[in-house]
Coordinates of C-alpha atoms in Angstrom, one line a residue:
Chain D
M1 CA -16.2 13.6 19.6
R2 CA -16.1 11.4 23.0
D3 CA -14.0 12.2 25.6
F4 CA -12.0 8.8 25.8
S5 CA -9.5 10.0 28.3
E6 CA -11.6 9.2 31.6
D7 CA -12.4 5.3 31.0
H8 CA -12.6 2.5 28.4
R9 CA -16.1 2.1 27.8
W10 CA -15.6 2.9 24.0
L11 CA -12.8 0.2 24.0
S12 CA -12.8 -3.3 22.2
I13 CA -10.2 -5.8 21.3
N14 CA -9.5 -7.9 19.1
T15 CA -8.1 -11.6 20.2
A16 CA -5.6 -12.0 17.7
T17 CA -4.0 -9.0 19.7
V18 CA -3.2 -11.3 23.0
R19 CA -3.7 -15.1 20.9
C20 CA -0.4 -16.1 21.6
Q21 CA -0.3 -15.5 24.9
W22 CA -4.1 -16.8 26.3
E23 CA -7.1 -18.8 25.4
L24 CA -10.1 -17.6 23.8
D25 CA -11.8 -18.6 27.6
R26 CA -9.2 -16.9 29.6
I27 CA -9.2 -13.8 27.3
I28 CA -12.7 -13.4 27.9
S29 CA -12.5 -13.5 31.4
E30 CA -8.9 -11.0 31.5
C31 CA -11.1 -8.4 29.8
A32 CA -14.2 -8.7 32.0
E33 CA -12.5 -8.4 35.0
R34 CA -10.8 -4.9 33.4
G35 CA -14.1 -3.6 32.2
I36 CA -13.3 -4.0 29.4
R37 CA -17.4 -4.1 28.1
A38 CA -16.5 -5.8 24.0
I39 CA -14.1 -8.0 22.2
S40 CA -14.1 -8.7 18.6
P41 CA -12.4 -12.9 18.1
W42 CA -11.5 -15.0 15.2
R43 CA -13.1 -18.3 14.5
D44 CA -10.3 -20.4 15.0
Q45 CA -9.9 -19.3 18.3
V46 CA -13.9 -19.8 19.2
A47 CA -13.5 -23.0 17.6
E48 CA -10.7 -24.1 19.9
V49 CA -13.1 -23.2 22.7
G50 CA -16.6 -24.6 21.1
L51 CA -19.1 -21.8 19.8
D52 CA -21.6 -22.7 22.4
K53 CA -19.2 -22.5 25.4
V54 CA -18.2 -19.0 24.0
A55 CA -21.7 -18.0 23.5
R56 CA -22.4 -18.4 27.6
R57 CA -19.5 -17.1 28.9
L58 CA -20.3 -13.9 26.5
R59 CA -23.6 -14.2 28.0
E60 CA -22.3 -14.8 31.9
T61 CA -19.9 -12.0 31.5
G62 CA -22.3 -9.2 29.3
L63 CA -19.2 -8.7 27.2
E64 CA -20.5 -7.9 23.5
L65 CA -19.2 -8.5 19.9
S66 CA -17.8 -5.3 18.0
G67 CA -17.0 -7.7 15.2
Y68 CA -16.3 -11.2 13.9
C69 CA -13.3 -12.2 12.4
R70 CA -13.6 -13.3 9.8
G71 CA -15.4 -14.3 6.4
G72 CA -14.0 -13.3 2.8
M73 CA -11.3 -15.0 1.1
F74 CA -14.0 -15.5 -2.0
P75 CA -11.5 -15.8 -4.9
A76 CA -10.7 -19.6 -5.9
P77 CA -9.2 -21.3 -9.6
T78 CA -12.9 -23.1 -9.3
P79 CA -16.4 -23.1 -9.5
E80 CA -16.0 -26.1 -6.9
G81 CA -13.4 -23.6 -4.9
R82 CA -15.9 -20.5 -4.5
K83 CA -18.3 -23.1 -3.7
L84 CA -16.7 -24.4 -0.6
A85 CA -15.5 -20.7 0.3
L86 CA -19.6 -19.5 -0.2
Q87 CA -20.6 -22.5 2.4
D88 CA -18.1 -21.2 4.8
N89 CA -18.9 -17.7 4.6
R90 CA -22.4 -19.0 5.4
R91 CA -21.0 -21.0 8.5
A92 CA -19.0 -17.2 9.8
V93 CA -22.6 -16.2 9.5
D94 CA -24.2 -18.6 10.9
E95 CA -21.4 -18.2 13.9
A96 CA -21.6 -14.4 13.9
K97 CA -25.1 -14.3 14.6
T98 CA -25.3 -16.8 17.7
L99 CA -22.5 -15.0 19.0
N100 CA -24.6 -11.8 18.5
A101 CA -21.8 -10.2 16.8
A102 CA -22.4 -6.5 15.3
C103 CA -20.6 -7.6 12.0
L104 CA -19.2 -9.9 10.3
V105 CA -15.8 -9.0 8.8
L106 CA -15.1 -9.6 5.2
V107 CA -11.5 -9.9 4.7
V108 CA -12.3 -10.4 1.0
G109 CA -9.1 -12.4 -0.3
G110 CA -6.6 -11.9 -2.8
L111 CA -5.5 -14.2 -6.1
P112 CA -6.1 -17.8 -5.5
G113 CA -3.0 -19.4 -4.1
A114 CA -1.1 -16.5 -3.0
L115 CA -1.6 -16.8 0.8
Q116 CA -0.2 -20.0 0.0
G117 CA 2.6 -18.7 -1.5
K118 CA 2.4 -19.3 -5.5
A119 CA -0.4 -17.7 -7.1
E120 CA -3.0 -19.6 -10.0
H121 CA -3.2 -16.5 -12.0
K122 CA -2.4 -12.9 -12.0
D123 CA -5.9 -11.9 -12.8
I124 CA -6.7 -9.1 -10.2
A125 CA -9.7 -7.7 -12.1
G126 CA -11.2 -11.6 -12.3
A127 CA -10.7 -11.5 -8.7
R128 CA -12.7 -8.2 -8.0
N129 CA -15.3 -9.9 -10.1
E130 CA -15.5 -13.0 -7.9
I131 CA -15.3 -10.9 -4.4
R132 CA -18.3 -9.1 -5.9
D133 CA -20.2 -12.1 -6.2
G134 CA -19.2 -13.9 -3.7
I135 CA -20.1 -10.7 -1.7
A136 CA -23.8 -10.6 -3.0
S137 CA -24.0 -14.2 -2.5
T138 CA -23.1 -13.9 1.4
L139 CA -25.5 -10.9 1.7
E140 CA -28.8 -12.5 0.6
Y141 CA -28.1 -15.2 3.2
A142 CA -26.6 -12.7 6.3
R143 CA -29.6 -10.1 5.2
Q144 CA -32.3 -13.4 6.5
I145 CA -30.8 -13.8 9.7
E146 CA -30.2 -10.2 10.0
V147 CA -25.9 -10.1 10.9
P148 CA -24.2 -6.9 8.8
L149 CA -21.3 -8.1 6.8
A150 CA -18.5 -5.4 6.9
I151 CA -16.1 -5.3 4.0
E152 CA -12.5 -4.4 5.3
P153 CA -10.7 -2.5 3.0
L154 CA -6.4 -4.1 3.4
H155 CA -3.5 -2.1 3.0
P156 CA -2.5 -2.3 -0.6
M157 CA 0.9 -4.7 0.3
Y158 CA -1.3 -7.3 1.3
A159 CA -3.4 -6.8 -2.3
A160 CA -2.2 -10.1 -3.6
E161 CA -2.4 -12.7 -0.5
R162 CA -5.7 -11.3 1.6
A163 CA -7.4 -8.8 0.0
C164 CA -7.7 -7.2 -3.5
V165 CA -10.0 -4.5 -2.2
N166 CA -7.7 -2.3 -0.4
T167 CA -9.6 1.4 -0.4
M168 CA -13.0 2.8 1.0
E169 CA -13.8 4.1 -2.0
H170 CA -13.6 0.4 -3.7
A171 CA -15.5 -1.3 -0.6
L172 CA -18.0 1.4 -0.7
D173 CA -18.3 1.4 -4.2
L174 CA -19.1 -2.5 -3.3
C175 CA -21.6 -1.4 -0.6
D176 CA -23.4 1.1 -3.5
L177 CA -23.5 -1.9 -6.0
L178 CA -24.9 -4.3 -3.4
D179 CA -26.8 -2.5 -0.7
P180 CA -28.3 0.8 -2.7
E181 CA -30.9 1.2 -0.4
R182 CA -28.0 1.7 2.3
S183 CA -30.1 -1.0 4.4
G184 CA -27.6 -1.5 7.1
A185 CA -27.0 -5.2 6.3
L186 CA -23.8 -4.2 4.4
G187 CA -21.0 -1.5 5.7
V188 CA -17.3 -1.4 5.9
A189 CA -14.6 -2.1 8.8
V190 CA -12.4 0.8 8.6
D191 CA -9.0 0.0 10.4
V192 CA -6.3 3.2 10.4
Y193 CA -3.4 0.5 9.9
H194 CA -5.0 0.3 6.3
V195 CA -6.6 3.5 5.0
W196 CA -4.5 6.2 7.2
W197 CA -2.4 7.1 4.0
D198 CA -4.8 7.5 1.8
P199 CA -5.5 11.0 1.0
K200 CA -9.3 10.5 -0.3
L201 CA -10.2 8.8 3.5
E202 CA -11.8 11.6 5.4
A203 CA -14.4 12.3 2.2
Q204 CA -14.4 8.5 1.7
I205 CA -15.9 8.0 5.8
K206 CA -18.0 10.9 5.1
R207 CA -19.3 9.3 2.2
A208 CA -19.7 5.9 4.3
G209 CA -22.2 7.9 6.8
D210 CA -23.7 6.2 10.0
A211 CA -25.6 3.2 7.9
R212 CA -22.3 1.9 6.6
L213 CA -19.5 2.9 9.4
L214 CA -19.9 -0.8 10.8
A215 CA -16.4 -1.1 12.7
F216 CA -13.0 1.0 13.7
H217 CA -10.3 -0.3 14.2
V218 CA -7.1 1.1 15.6
C219 CA -3.4 0.5 15.9
D220 CA -0.2 2.4 14.4
W221 CA 2.4 2.0 12.1
L222 CA 5.5 2.2 13.1
V223 CA 8.5 3.7 11.4
P224 CA 10.1 1.9 10.4
T225 CA 7.8 -0.9 9.5
R226 CA 9.7 -4.2 9.5
D227 CA 7.8 -6.6 8.5
L228 CA 4.9 -6.8 5.9
L229 CA 2.1 -8.6 8.3
N230 CA 3.6 -9.0 11.9
D231 CA 5.0 -5.1 12.6
R232 CA 1.7 -3.4 13.6
G233 CA 2.6 -1.0 16.8
M234 CA 0.2 0.3 19.8
M235 CA -1.8 3.5 19.0
G236 CA 0.5 6.1 20.3
D237 CA 4.2 4.2 18.9
G238 CA 3.4 5.3 15.3
V239 CA 2.6 8.1 12.7
I240 CA -1.0 7.8 12.5
E241 CA -2.9 10.9 13.9
I242 CA -5.9 7.8 15.4
P243 CA -7.4 11.1 16.8
R244 CA -7.9 12.6 13.7
I245 CA -9.7 9.8 12.0
R246 CA -11.9 9.0 14.9
G247 CA -13.3 12.5 14.7
W248 CA -13.9 12.2 10.9
M249 CA -15.7 8.8 11.6
E250 CA -17.9 10.1 14.9
A251 CA -18.4 13.3 12.8
A252 CA -19.7 10.9 10.2
G253 CA -22.5 9.4 12.8
F254 CA -20.3 6.1 14.1
A255 CA -20.7 5.9 17.6
G256 CA -19.1 2.2 18.3
Y257 CA -16.3 0.8 19.6
S258 CA -12.7 1.3 19.0
E259 CA -11.0 -2.0 18.5
V260 CA -7.6 -2.4 19.5
E261 CA -6.1 -5.1 16.6
I262 CA -2.3 -6.0 16.7
F263 CA -0.3 -8.6 15.4
S264 CA 3.1 -8.4 16.5
S265 CA 5.1 -11.6 17.2
E266 CA 8.0 -9.2 17.3
N267 CA 6.7 -7.5 20.1
W268 CA 3.3 -7.5 22.0
W269 CA 3.1 -11.4 21.3
K270 CA 6.0 -11.8 23.4
R271 CA 4.8 -10.1 26.7
Q272 CA 2.4 -11.1 29.4
G273 CA -1.1 -10.9 28.2
A274 CA -2.1 -8.5 31.4
E275 CA 0.7 -6.2 30.3
V276 CA -0.8 -6.0 26.9
L277 CA -4.7 -5.4 28.1
D278 CA -3.5 -3.2 30.6
T279 CA -1.4 -0.7 27.4
C280 CA -4.9 -1.0 25.5
I281 CA -6.6 0.1 27.7
E282 CA -4.1 3.5 29.2
R283 CA -3.7 4.1 25.3
H284 CA -7.0 3.7 24.4
R285 CA -7.3 7.3 27.0
S286 CA -4.1 9.1 25.8
A287 CA -4.0 8.0 22.1
V288 CA -7.1 7.4 20.7
Chain U
M1 CA 1.2 -1.9 -29.1
R2 CA 4.6 -2.9 -30.1
D3 CA 6.1 -6.0 -30.1
F4 CA 8.7 -6.3 -27.8
S5 CA 9.5 -10.2 -28.6
E6 CA 12.0 -10.1 -31.0
D7 CA 14.4 -7.2 -30.4
H8 CA 15.2 -4.7 -26.9
R9 CA 15.3 -1.1 -28.9
W10 CA 12.5 -0.3 -25.8
L11 CA 14.4 -1.8 -22.8
S12 CA 16.0 1.0 -20.5
I13 CA 17.9 0.6 -17.7
N14 CA 17.7 1.7 -14.2
T15 CA 21.5 1.8 -12.9
A16 CA 19.9 1.0 -9.2
T17 CA 19.4 -2.4 -10.9
V18 CA 22.9 -3.1 -11.0
R19 CA 24.4 -0.8 -8.6
C20 CA 26.0 -3.2 -6.1
Q21 CA 27.8 -4.5 -9.1
W22 CA 29.4 -1.6 -10.9
E23 CA 30.3 1.9 -10.4
L24 CA 28.2 4.1 -13.7
D25 CA 31.2 4.8 -16.3
R26 CA 30.9 0.7 -16.4
I27 CA 27.7 0.4 -16.4
I28 CA 27.4 2.6 -19.5
S29 CA 29.6 0.5 -21.3
E30 CA 27.6 -3.1 -20.0
C31 CA 25.2 -1.4 -21.7
A32 CA 26.4 0.1 -24.7
E33 CA 27.8 -3.1 -25.7
R34 CA 24.7 -5.0 -25.3
G35 CA 22.6 -2.5 -27.4
I36 CA 20.9 -1.3 -24.5
R37 CA 19.9 2.2 -25.8
A38 CA 18.8 3.5 -22.8
I39 CA 19.3 4.3 -19.2
S40 CA 17.9 6.1 -15.8
P41 CA 21.0 7.1 -13.2
W42 CA 20.5 8.0 -9.9
R43 CA 22.3 11.4 -8.6
D44 CA 24.9 9.9 -6.5
Q45 CA 26.2 7.2 -9.1
V46 CA 26.6 9.9 -11.3
A47 CA 28.1 12.4 -8.6
E48 CA 30.6 9.1 -8.0
V49 CA 32.0 9.3 -11.5
G50 CA 31.6 13.3 -12.5
L51 CA 28.8 15.0 -14.2
D52 CA 30.7 16.2 -17.2
K53 CA 32.4 12.6 -17.6
V54 CA 29.0 10.7 -17.6
A55 CA 27.7 13.2 -20.1
R56 CA 30.7 12.4 -22.1
R57 CA 30.0 8.9 -22.1
L58 CA 26.4 9.6 -22.7
R59 CA 27.6 11.0 -26.1
E60 CA 30.2 8.6 -27.2
T61 CA 28.1 5.5 -26.5
G62 CA 24.6 7.3 -27.8
L63 CA 22.9 6.1 -24.6
E64 CA 19.9 8.6 -23.7
L65 CA 18.2 8.8 -20.2
S66 CA 14.4 7.9 -20.0
G67 CA 14.9 9.8 -16.5
Y68 CA 17.1 11.1 -14.0
C69 CA 16.5 9.8 -10.6
R70 CA 15.9 11.6 -8.6
G71 CA 14.0 15.0 -6.8
G72 CA 11.6 15.6 -4.7
M73 CA 11.8 14.7 -1.0
F74 CA 10.5 18.1 -0.2
P75 CA 8.5 18.5 3.1
A76 CA 10.9 19.6 6.2
P77 CA 10.2 20.8 9.4
T78 CA 11.5 24.4 9.1
P79 CA 11.0 26.8 6.5
E80 CA 15.2 26.5 6.4
G81 CA 14.9 22.5 5.9
R82 CA 12.4 23.0 3.0
K83 CA 14.3 25.7 1.5
L84 CA 17.6 23.3 1.6
A85 CA 15.4 20.9 -0.4
L86 CA 14.2 23.5 -3.1
Q87 CA 18.0 24.9 -3.8
D88 CA 19.1 20.7 -4.0
N89 CA 15.7 20.2 -6.3
R90 CA 17.0 23.0 -8.8
R91 CA 20.5 21.0 -9.1
A92 CA 18.7 18.0 -9.7
V93 CA 16.6 19.8 -12.9
D94 CA 20.7 21.6 -13.6
E95 CA 21.9 17.7 -14.0
A96 CA 18.8 16.4 -15.8
K97 CA 19.4 19.1 -18.3
T98 CA 23.2 18.8 -18.7
L99 CA 22.7 14.5 -19.1
N100 CA 19.8 15.1 -21.7
A101 CA 17.2 13.3 -19.3
A102 CA 14.0 12.5 -20.5
C103 CA 12.7 13.9 -17.3
L104 CA 13.3 14.1 -13.4
V105 CA 12.0 11.7 -11.5
L106 CA 10.4 13.0 -8.2
V107 CA 9.9 10.7 -5.1
V108 CA 8.2 13.8 -3.4
G109 CA 9.0 13.1 0.0
G110 CA 6.9 12.0 3.1
L111 CA 6.6 12.9 6.8
P112 CA 10.1 14.7 7.7
G113 CA 12.5 12.5 9.4
A114 CA 10.7 9.4 9.0
L115 CA 13.5 8.2 6.3
Q116 CA 15.9 8.4 9.3
G117 CA 13.6 6.7 11.5
K118 CA 12.0 9.2 13.8
A119 CA 9.0 11.3 12.1
E120 CA 9.0 14.8 13.2
H121 CA 5.4 15.0 13.0
K122 CA 1.9 13.0 11.8
D123 CA 0.7 15.6 9.8
I124 CA 0.1 14.0 6.3
A125 CA -1.9 16.7 5.3
G126 CA 0.4 19.3 5.7
A127 CA 3.1 17.2 4.1
R128 CA 0.8 16.9 1.2
N129 CA 0.7 20.8 1.4
E130 CA 4.7 21.2 1.4
I131 CA 4.9 18.4 -1.5
R132 CA 2.7 20.3 -3.4
D133 CA 4.3 24.1 -3.0
G134 CA 7.7 22.2 -3.5
I135 CA 6.7 21.2 -6.9
A136 CA 5.7 24.2 -7.8
S137 CA 8.8 26.2 -6.7
T138 CA 10.7 23.4 -8.6
L139 CA 8.2 23.3 -11.9
E140 CA 9.0 26.9 -12.5
Y141 CA 12.9 26.7 -12.7
A142 CA 12.3 23.2 -14.7
R143 CA 10.1 25.2 -17.4
Q144 CA 12.4 27.6 -18.1
I145 CA 15.3 25.1 -19.0
E146 CA 13.0 22.5 -20.1
V147 CA 13.5 19.5 -18.0
P148 CA 10.0 17.9 -17.5
L149 CA 9.4 16.8 -14.0
A150 CA 8.0 13.6 -13.3
I151 CA 5.9 12.8 -10.3
E152 CA 5.8 9.1 -9.1
P153 CA 3.5 7.9 -7.0
L154 CA 5.4 4.9 -4.4
H155 CA 2.9 2.2 -3.2
P156 CA 1.0 3.0 -0.2
M157 CA 3.7 1.6 2.2
Y158 CA 6.5 3.9 1.6
A159 CA 3.9 6.6 2.6
A160 CA 5.6 8.2 5.9
E161 CA 8.9 7.6 4.9
R162 CA 9.4 8.0 1.3
A163 CA 6.7 9.6 -0.6
C164 CA 3.0 10.4 0.4
V165 CA 1.8 10.8 -2.9
N166 CA 0.5 6.8 -3.4
T167 CA -1.8 6.9 -6.3
M168 CA -1.8 8.0 -10.1
E169 CA -5.0 10.0 -9.1
H170 CA -3.5 11.9 -6.2
A171 CA -0.4 12.6 -9.0
L172 CA -2.6 13.5 -11.6
D173 CA -4.4 15.6 -9.6
L174 CA -1.8 17.7 -8.3
C175 CA -0.4 17.8 -12.3
D176 CA -4.0 19.3 -13.4
L177 CA -3.6 21.9 -10.6
L178 CA -0.1 23.0 -11.4
D179 CA 0.1 22.9 -14.8
P180 CA -3.6 23.1 -15.9
E181 CA -2.4 24.0 -19.8
R182 CA -0.9 20.0 -20.2
S183 CA 1.8 22.1 -20.9
G184 CA 4.2 18.8 -21.0
A185 CA 6.5 20.4 -18.2
L186 CA 4.8 18.4 -15.4
G187 CA 3.4 14.7 -15.4
V188 CA 3.7 11.2 -13.7
A189 CA 6.3 8.1 -13.6
V190 CA 4.1 5.1 -13.9
D191 CA 5.9 2.0 -12.2
V192 CA 4.0 -1.0 -12.0
Y193 CA 5.3 -2.3 -8.8
H194 CA 3.6 1.2 -6.9
V195 CA 0.4 1.3 -9.0
W196 CA -0.7 -2.4 -9.7
W197 CA -3.1 -2.8 -6.9
D198 CA -4.9 0.4 -7.9
P199 CA -8.7 -0.8 -8.9
K200 CA -8.8 2.8 -10.7
L201 CA -5.3 2.5 -12.6
E202 CA -6.7 1.6 -16.2
A203 CA -8.9 4.6 -15.9
Q204 CA -6.2 7.3 -14.4
I205 CA -3.7 5.7 -17.4
K206 CA -6.5 7.6 -19.7
R207 CA -7.0 10.5 -18.0
A208 CA -3.1 11.5 -17.8
G209 CA -2.7 10.7 -21.6
D210 CA -0.2 11.5 -23.5
A211 CA 0.8 14.5 -22.4
R212 CA 1.5 13.5 -18.8
L213 CA 2.8 9.6 -19.1
L214 CA 6.9 10.7 -18.9
A215 CA 8.1 7.5 -17.8
F216 CA 7.0 3.9 -17.7
H217 CA 9.2 1.6 -14.8
V218 CA 8.6 -2.5 -14.9
C219 CA 9.6 -5.0 -12.4
D220 CA 7.7 -7.3 -10.6
W221 CA 5.4 -7.9 -6.8
L222 CA 6.7 -11.1 -5.6
V223 CA 4.9 -13.5 -3.6
P224 CA 5.8 -13.7 -0.9
T225 CA 7.1 -10.2 -0.6
R226 CA 10.0 -10.2 2.4
D227 CA 11.3 -6.9 3.0
L228 CA 8.9 -4.0 2.3
L229 CA 12.2 -2.1 0.3
N230 CA 14.4 -4.9 -1.0
D231 CA 12.4 -7.5 -2.8
R232 CA 11.1 -5.9 -6.1
G233 CA 11.2 -9.0 -8.6
M234 CA 12.6 -9.4 -12.3
M235 CA 9.6 -9.1 -14.7
G236 CA 7.7 -12.2 -15.1
D237 CA 8.8 -13.6 -11.2
G238 CA 5.2 -12.0 -9.5
V239 CA 1.9 -10.9 -9.9
I240 CA 1.8 -7.9 -12.1
E241 CA 0.0 -8.1 -15.4
I242 CA 3.0 -6.1 -17.3
P243 CA 1.7 -6.5 -20.2
R244 CA -1.5 -5.5 -20.1
I245 CA -0.5 -2.5 -18.0
R246 CA 1.8 -2.0 -20.7
G247 CA -0.8 -1.7 -23.5
W248 CA -3.2 0.7 -21.1
M249 CA 0.1 3.1 -21.3
E250 CA 0.1 2.3 -25.3
A251 CA -3.1 3.3 -25.7
A252 CA -3.0 6.5 -23.9
G253 CA -0.3 7.5 -26.2
F254 CA 2.6 6.0 -24.3
A255 CA 5.6 5.3 -26.8
G256 CA 8.8 5.5 -24.4
Y257 CA 10.9 3.3 -22.8
S258 CA 10.3 0.6 -20.5
E259 CA 12.8 1.3 -17.6
V260 CA 13.6 -1.8 -15.7
E261 CA 14.1 -0.6 -12.0
I262 CA 15.0 -3.0 -9.4
F263 CA 16.3 -3.3 -5.4
S264 CA 16.9 -6.4 -4.6
S265 CA 19.7 -6.8 -2.3
E266 CA 18.6 -10.3 -1.2
N267 CA 18.8 -11.3 -4.4
W268 CA 19.3 -9.4 -7.5
W269 CA 22.6 -7.1 -6.5
K270 CA 24.3 -10.3 -5.0
R271 CA 24.6 -11.7 -9.1
Q272 CA 26.8 -10.9 -11.7
G273 CA 26.2 -7.5 -13.4
A274 CA 26.3 -10.0 -16.9
E275 CA 23.8 -11.9 -15.4
V276 CA 21.0 -9.3 -14.3
L277 CA 21.4 -7.4 -18.0
D278 CA 21.3 -10.2 -19.8
T279 CA 18.2 -11.5 -17.8
C280 CA 16.6 -7.7 -18.0
I281 CA 16.8 -8.1 -21.9
E282 CA 15.5 -11.4 -22.2
R283 CA 12.5 -10.8 -19.7
H284 CA 11.7 -7.4 -21.1
R285 CA 11.2 -9.6 -24.6
S286 CA 9.6 -12.3 -22.4
A287 CA 7.0 -10.9 -19.9
V288 CA 6.9 -7.1 -20.4

C-alpha cells in the first residue's frame, strides 16, 4: 500500500468541495500552487469558465483530471426525455475527452421527477432498466472516443432522487453485462461515503479488479449525520475506515488518485477556500 | 395475495406510531375499539404502564402482538458492556413471552457509542462479530422458552448508530449460520422503509421463505426525505411499491399482519391520535 503520509502526490480535489468559495479558474490556480496534481470538476463549473479556457488552464498548470462530474440521470417518463438524456450524456463524454479526464462519472438517476420533488412513478425496476439501456447507449459512443465510464453506486438514501444503483455488486453486475470483456471502457467509482456500510465491499472491490476500479473518492460519515445531502465530513472526522478501504483498492490493483469530495454547506462551504484545501492536504496524509 | 381493500383484519399498529399522543393503555383501548386486532409495543411503553397490566389488558381486549420492540444493541466497547446487553436481551425475551408476542424484533446495534454521539471505534467488522455472538447467545435462551427472534435489517443510513445489518441478504446469512435447520426460532422482520431500495429484495424474500419471514412493517419513503430519523411517511404518500413487496412476501408464504410503523415527529406525531389510527386503517386498505 502506498505511503501517503509524506506528500500529497495522490491527492485529487473534487471541485464541488470549494464550489461556494471560488470559480473553477481560481480553483485550478489554488490547487496548482499547492502542488495538487489532479482535480475532478463538475460540468456547470466548467461551463461557467468555458470549456476551451479550462482545457488551456489545465495544460498550462499540468493538472490532471481524476474524473469528470458527471453523466447519468438516464430515467425519464417519456421516450423524448430519455433521448434528451442520451444527448446530454454524449455532450458530457465529449467534454470529458476535451479535458482528457480519466473517466466520466455516472450518477445514473432514480425515479423520474423525484429530484425535482415529485416522482412520476414508483417503478424502480423500470428505472433500472432505463439506466441499463442508457449506459449501454452512452458506452457505445464513449468507447469510440476512448472515454472510460465510471458507474458510481450512491448511498441507498439517494435511491429515489439521484441513483438507484446503490451497491458495488449492482454496479459490477451492470459492468459485466455491458462490458463482459473487461475492456477498461466501463467500471466503477468507489466513494467511501456511499459504500462504507456494505458488508460485501471488500469482496466486490476484489471482484472489480484493476480493470473496473476507475476512481476512488474520499470524505467521511459523520456521527450524527444531520442532513441527507449536505453533511459529509472531512476525512478523519467520521467513522469510515478509509485506510482499510484504500488497502482493499490497492490490493485489487488500483494505483490512482484519492479524490476528496465533500458537500457540506453547513460546514466546509462556509470556510475560507485556502483553509479547506490545506485541510484536505493534511487529512490526505493523516487519515487516508 | 390477500385482499386488504375490504377490511383491516391484517392491520397491526406499531405503538411508536402514536407514542406522543397516548400511553400504551390508551393505545390498546383505541385500537380495540376500532377493530384493530394486533399491535407491536415498545419496551419503554410497556414499562410505563407495567408489564402485568399490559398483559391483562391484552387478554381483556383480545389484542395480539405482531412483534415486540425491541432487543438487540449487542456491540459494546468492553466485555462488561456486552454482558449487560445480553442480560437486557434476556429480559426482553422474557417480556415478549409474557405478552405472547409473535417475535422479539432485534435492532442489532452499530458502532458502540455512536448512538450517543461519539463512536468508540470504527471497526464495523468487529461490531458485526459481536452482533453475531450476541444473537447466538440470545437465541439459545429464546429457543428454550419459544420466543422467535426477528433480525430487522435497517436502512444503511443507520449503520453507524443503530444497526450494521443493513440488507436482507446479510440478515439471512446470519440466520443460516445460527439456525441452519430453519427451525422458526430465528428469522427476519421486513420493513419496507429499510429495504425497498435493494435490487435483491425479491430474491431474498424468496430465499427467506415462510420459516424466516416473521414480520412485515409498512410505512413509506417520502420524496424529499427531510430527516434521517423522523420523516417516515404514511403508506401511499411516498415512492415505495408496498403492494408489490407484500406480494413477494405472500408468494414466499407470509400470511401475517402488516404492521404500520411511522416515526414522524414533524408530521404524524403532531396530529390527533384518532386521526392517525383512522388514516392507518384507510391506507392499509388503499395502499398496502
